[in-house]
Short mmCIF file of C-alpha atoms in Angstrom, two decimals:
data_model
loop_
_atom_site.label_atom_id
_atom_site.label_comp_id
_atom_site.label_asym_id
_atom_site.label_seq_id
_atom_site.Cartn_x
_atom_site.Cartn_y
_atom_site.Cartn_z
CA UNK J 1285 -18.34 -8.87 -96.92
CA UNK J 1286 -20.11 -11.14 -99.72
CA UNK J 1287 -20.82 -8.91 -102.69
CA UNK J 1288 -23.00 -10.23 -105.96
CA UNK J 1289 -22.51 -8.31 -109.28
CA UNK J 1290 -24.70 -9.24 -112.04
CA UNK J 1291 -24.49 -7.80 -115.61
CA UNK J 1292 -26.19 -6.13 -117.89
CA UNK J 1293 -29.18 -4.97 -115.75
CA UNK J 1294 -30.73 -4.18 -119.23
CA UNK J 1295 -30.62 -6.17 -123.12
CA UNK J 1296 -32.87 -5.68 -125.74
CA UNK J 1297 -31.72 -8.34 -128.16
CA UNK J 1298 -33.57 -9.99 -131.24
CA UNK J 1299 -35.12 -13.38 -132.02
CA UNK J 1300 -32.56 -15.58 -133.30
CA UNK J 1301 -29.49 -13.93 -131.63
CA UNK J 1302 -26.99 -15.29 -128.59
CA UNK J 1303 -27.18 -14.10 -125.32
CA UNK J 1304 -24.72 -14.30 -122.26
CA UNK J 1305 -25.22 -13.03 -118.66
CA UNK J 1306 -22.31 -12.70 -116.41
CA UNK J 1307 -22.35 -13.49 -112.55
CA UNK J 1308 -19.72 -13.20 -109.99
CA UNK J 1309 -19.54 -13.16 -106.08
CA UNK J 1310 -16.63 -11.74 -104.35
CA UNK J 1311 -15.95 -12.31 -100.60
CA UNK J 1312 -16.49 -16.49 -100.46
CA UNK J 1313 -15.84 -19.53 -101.94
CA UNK J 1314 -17.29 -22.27 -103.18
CA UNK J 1315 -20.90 -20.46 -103.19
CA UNK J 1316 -23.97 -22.33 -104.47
CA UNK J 1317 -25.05 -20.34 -107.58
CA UNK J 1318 -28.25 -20.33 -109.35
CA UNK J 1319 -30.22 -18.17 -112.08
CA UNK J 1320 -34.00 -17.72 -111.67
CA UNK J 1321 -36.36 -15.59 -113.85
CA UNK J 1322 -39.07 -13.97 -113.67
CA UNK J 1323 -41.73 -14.13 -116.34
CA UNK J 1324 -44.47 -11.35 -116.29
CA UNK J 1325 -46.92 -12.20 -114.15
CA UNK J 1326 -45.20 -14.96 -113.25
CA UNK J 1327 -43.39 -16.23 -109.81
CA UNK J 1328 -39.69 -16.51 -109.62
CA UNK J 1329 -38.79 -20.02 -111.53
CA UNK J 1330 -35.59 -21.59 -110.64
CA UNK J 1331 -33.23 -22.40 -114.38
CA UNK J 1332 -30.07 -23.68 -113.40
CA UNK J 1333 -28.10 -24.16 -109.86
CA UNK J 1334 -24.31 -25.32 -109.45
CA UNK J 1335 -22.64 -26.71 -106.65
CA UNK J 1336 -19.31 -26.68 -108.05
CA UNK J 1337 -17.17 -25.49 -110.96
CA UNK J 1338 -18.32 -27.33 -113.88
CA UNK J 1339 -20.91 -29.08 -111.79
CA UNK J 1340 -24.58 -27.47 -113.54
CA UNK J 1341 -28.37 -28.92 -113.11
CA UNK J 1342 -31.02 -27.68 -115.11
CA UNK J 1343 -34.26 -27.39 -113.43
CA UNK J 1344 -36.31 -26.66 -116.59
CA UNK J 1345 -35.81 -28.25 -120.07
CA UNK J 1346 -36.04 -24.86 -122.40
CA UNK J 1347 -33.65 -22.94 -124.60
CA UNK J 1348 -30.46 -21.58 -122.09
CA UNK J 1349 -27.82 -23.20 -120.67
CA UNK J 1350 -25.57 -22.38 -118.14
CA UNK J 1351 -21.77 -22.79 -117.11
CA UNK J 1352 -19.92 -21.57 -114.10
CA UNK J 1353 -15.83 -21.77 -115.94
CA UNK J 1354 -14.54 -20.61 -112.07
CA UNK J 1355 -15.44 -21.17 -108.45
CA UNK J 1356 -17.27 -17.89 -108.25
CA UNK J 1357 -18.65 -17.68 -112.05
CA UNK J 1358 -21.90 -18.12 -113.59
CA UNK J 1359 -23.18 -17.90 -116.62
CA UNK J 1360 -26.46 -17.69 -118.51
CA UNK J 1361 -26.16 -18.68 -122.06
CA UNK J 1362 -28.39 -19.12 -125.53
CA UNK J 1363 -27.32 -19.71 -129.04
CA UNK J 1364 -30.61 -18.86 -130.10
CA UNK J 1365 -32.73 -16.79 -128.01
CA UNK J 1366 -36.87 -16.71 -128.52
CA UNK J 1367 -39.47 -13.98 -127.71
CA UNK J 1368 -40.80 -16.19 -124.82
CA UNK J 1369 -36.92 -15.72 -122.77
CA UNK J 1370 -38.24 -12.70 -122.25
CA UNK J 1371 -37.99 -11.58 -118.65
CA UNK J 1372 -36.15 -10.54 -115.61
CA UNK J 1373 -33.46 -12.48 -115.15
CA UNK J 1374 -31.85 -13.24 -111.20
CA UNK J 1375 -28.31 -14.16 -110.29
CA UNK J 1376 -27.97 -15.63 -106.89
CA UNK J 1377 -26.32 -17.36 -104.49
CA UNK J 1378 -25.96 -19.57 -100.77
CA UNK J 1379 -24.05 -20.92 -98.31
CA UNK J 1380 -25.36 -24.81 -97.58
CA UNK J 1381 -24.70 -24.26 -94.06
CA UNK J 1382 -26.60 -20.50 -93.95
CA UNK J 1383 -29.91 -22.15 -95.33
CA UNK J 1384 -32.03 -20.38 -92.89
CA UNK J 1385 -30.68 -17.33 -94.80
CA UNK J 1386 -32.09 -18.34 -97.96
CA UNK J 1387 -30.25 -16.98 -100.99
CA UNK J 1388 -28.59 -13.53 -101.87
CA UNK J 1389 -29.64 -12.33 -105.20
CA UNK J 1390 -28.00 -9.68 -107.58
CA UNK J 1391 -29.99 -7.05 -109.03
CA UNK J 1392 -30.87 -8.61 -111.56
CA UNK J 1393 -30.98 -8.24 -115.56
CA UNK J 1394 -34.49 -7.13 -117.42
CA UNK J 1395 -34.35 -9.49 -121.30
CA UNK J 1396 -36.29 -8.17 -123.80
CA UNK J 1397 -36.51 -9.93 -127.28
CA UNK J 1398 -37.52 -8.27 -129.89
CA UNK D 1232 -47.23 -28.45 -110.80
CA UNK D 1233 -46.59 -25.44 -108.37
CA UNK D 1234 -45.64 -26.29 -105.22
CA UNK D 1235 -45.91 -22.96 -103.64
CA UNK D 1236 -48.83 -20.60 -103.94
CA UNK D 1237 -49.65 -17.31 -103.28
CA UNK D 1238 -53.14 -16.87 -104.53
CA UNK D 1239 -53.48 -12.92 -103.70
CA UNK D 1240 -51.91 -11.56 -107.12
CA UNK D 1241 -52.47 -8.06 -105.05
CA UNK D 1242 -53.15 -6.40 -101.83
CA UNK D 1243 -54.18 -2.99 -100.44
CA UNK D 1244 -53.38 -1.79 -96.85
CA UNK D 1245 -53.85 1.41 -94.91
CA UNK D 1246 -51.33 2.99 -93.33
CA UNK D 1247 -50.50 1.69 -89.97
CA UNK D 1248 -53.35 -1.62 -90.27
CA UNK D 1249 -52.02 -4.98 -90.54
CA UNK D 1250 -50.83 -7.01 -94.09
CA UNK D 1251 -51.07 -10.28 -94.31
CA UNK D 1252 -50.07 -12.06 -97.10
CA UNK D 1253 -50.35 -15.87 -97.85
CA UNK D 1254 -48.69 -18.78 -99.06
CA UNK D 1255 -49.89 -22.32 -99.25
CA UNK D 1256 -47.37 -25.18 -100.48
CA UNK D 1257 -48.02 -28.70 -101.81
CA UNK D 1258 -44.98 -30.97 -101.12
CA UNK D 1259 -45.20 -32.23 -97.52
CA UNK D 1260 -41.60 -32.33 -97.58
CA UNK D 1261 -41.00 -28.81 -97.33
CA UNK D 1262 -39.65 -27.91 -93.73
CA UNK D 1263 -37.86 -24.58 -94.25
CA UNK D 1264 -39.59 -21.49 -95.37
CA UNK D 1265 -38.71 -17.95 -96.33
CA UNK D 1266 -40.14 -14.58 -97.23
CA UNK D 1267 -38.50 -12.29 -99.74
CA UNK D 1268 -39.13 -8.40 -100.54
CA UNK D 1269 -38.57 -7.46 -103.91
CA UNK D 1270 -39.06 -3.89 -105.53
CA UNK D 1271 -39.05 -2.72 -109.23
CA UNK D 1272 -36.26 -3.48 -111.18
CA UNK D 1273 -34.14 -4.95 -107.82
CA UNK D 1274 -33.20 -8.26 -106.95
CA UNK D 1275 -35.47 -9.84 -104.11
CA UNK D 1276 -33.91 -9.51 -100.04
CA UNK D 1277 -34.50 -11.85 -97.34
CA UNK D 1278 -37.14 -10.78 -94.96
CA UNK D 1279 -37.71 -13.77 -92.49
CA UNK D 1280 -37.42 -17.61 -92.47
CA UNK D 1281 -39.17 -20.50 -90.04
CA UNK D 1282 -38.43 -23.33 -90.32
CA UNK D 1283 -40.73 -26.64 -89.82
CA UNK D 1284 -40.07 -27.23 -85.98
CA UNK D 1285 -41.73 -23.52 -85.03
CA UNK D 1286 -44.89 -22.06 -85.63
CA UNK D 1287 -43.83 -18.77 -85.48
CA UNK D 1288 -40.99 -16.36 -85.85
CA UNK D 1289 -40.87 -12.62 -85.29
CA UNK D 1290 -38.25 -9.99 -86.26
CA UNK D 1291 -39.94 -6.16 -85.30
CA UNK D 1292 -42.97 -5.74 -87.48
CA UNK D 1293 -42.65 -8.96 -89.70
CA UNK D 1294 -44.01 -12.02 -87.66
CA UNK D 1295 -44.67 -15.33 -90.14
CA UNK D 1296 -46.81 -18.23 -88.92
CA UNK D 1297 -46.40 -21.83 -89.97
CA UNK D 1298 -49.80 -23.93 -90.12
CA UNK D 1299 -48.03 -27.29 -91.15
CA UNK D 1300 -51.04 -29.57 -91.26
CA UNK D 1301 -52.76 -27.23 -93.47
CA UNK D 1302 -49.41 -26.38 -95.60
CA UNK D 1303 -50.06 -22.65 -94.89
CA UNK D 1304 -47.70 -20.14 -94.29
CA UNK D 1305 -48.29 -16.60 -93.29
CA UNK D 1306 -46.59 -12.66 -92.91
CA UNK D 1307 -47.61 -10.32 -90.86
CA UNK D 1308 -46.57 -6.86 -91.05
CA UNK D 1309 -47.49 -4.67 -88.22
CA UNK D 1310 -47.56 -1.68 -88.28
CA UNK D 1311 -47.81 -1.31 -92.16
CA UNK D 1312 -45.34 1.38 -93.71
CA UNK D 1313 -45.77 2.78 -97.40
CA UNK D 1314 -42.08 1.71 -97.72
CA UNK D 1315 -43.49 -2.00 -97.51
CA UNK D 1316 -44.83 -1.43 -100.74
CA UNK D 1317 -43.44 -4.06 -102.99
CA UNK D 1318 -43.69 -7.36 -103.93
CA UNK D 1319 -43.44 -10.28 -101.36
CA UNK D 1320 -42.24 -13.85 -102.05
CA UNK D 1321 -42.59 -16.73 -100.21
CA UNK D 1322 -40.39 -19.76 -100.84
CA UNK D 1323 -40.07 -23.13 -99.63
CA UNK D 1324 -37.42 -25.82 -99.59
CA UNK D 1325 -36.50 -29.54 -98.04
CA UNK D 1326 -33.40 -31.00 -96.67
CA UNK D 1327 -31.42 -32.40 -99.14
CA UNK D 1328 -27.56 -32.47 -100.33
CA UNK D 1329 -28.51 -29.34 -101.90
CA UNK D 1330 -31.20 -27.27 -100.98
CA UNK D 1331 -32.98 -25.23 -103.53
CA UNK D 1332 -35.85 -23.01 -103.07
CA UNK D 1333 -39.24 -23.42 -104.71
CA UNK D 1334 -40.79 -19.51 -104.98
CA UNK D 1335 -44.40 -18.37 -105.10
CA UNK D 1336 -45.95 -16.23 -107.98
CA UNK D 1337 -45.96 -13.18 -105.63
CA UNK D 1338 -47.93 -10.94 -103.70
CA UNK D 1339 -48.35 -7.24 -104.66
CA UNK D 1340 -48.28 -5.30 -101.23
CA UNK D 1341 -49.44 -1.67 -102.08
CA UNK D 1342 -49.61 0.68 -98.25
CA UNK D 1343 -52.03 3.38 -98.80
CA UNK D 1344 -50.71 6.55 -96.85
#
């Protein structure tokens, strides 16, 4: 079965310093992957999505990036992070051909910056 | 510009009464549509879908309605537990080489026992 692991589930980090959140789904291949976050208060916002190794769209000019180095790899990056990253950050991913089933998210990692 | 709105930040049901939460979308476009469940500190899980060539789709107590010339979307949850209490999503999307799903704010679902 298709598994999602997402880590750290918590960071307390300060202005100014790097971040990176790991992603990985076991049990397919060739997933679509994206990273959403949730602001407080605030709906689920889609960042990034990836079709493909190497292959990353940004939905949201702002201060993260994101790469996915392997098939079934995704990560959430910042050189710099600001108090306003702050949130609860969602791993997930999809089938194209399951779309009725939406996506399958991990359990997600709660930012603060401090 | 948010394409997907829930516009009930919060909602209180009785045990056993009906919920009904709503969702009202912008982008005509939009002809596949989901509901997600999400508690505290968890990643959200797939309730329900429809998509844009039914009005309706049931699975036991979760029913959702699609009103496509208003752009309104609805769930039902009959009977309603105190384990529904949580936060519901809706989320729409449109064909295209890849879809991606455009989420509401959220609706807080709080069952009074």
């Amino acid at each position: 079965s298709q598994t999602i692991h997402q880590w750290p589930a918590t960071l307390v980090q300060p202005v100014g310093s790097p971040l990176s959140l790991e992603c990985t789904v076991e049990g397919t291949s060739n997933p679509n992957l994206y990273w959403y976050r949730q602001a407080a208060g605030r709906g689920l916002q889609l960042l990034f999505y990836s079709v493909g190794i190497g292959q990353i769209s940004s939905e949201v000019p702002q201060n993260l990036s994101a790469s996915r180095p392997q098939d079934r790899q995704f990560i959430l990056s910042s050189k710099k992070l600001l108090l306003s990253d702050s949130g609860f950050y969602l791993c997930a991913w999809s089938v194209q051909r399951y779309r009725a089933y939406g996506y399958t998210f991990g359990s997600g990692t709660r930012l603060t910056v401090v | 510009d948010q394409q997907v709105k829930q516009n009930s930040p919060s909602l209180s049901v009785q045990e056993g009464r009906i919920s009904i939460l709503n969702c009202d979308y912008t982008n005509s476009m939009f002809d596949y549509f989901l509901w997600y469940k999400k508690y505290p500190a968890e990643g959200p899980t797939f309730l329900i879908s429809i998509s844009s060539i039914k009005d309706k789709n049931e699975d036991g107590r979760f029913t959702v309605f699609l009103n496509k010339s208003a752009k309104h979307l609805s769930l039902h949850i009959v009977p309603s537990q105190p384990g529904d209490s949580a936060v519901y999503f809706c989320a729409a999307s449109r064909t295209s080489g890849t879809y991606k799903y455009i989420f509401g704010t959220g609706t807080r679902l709080k069952v009074l026992a």
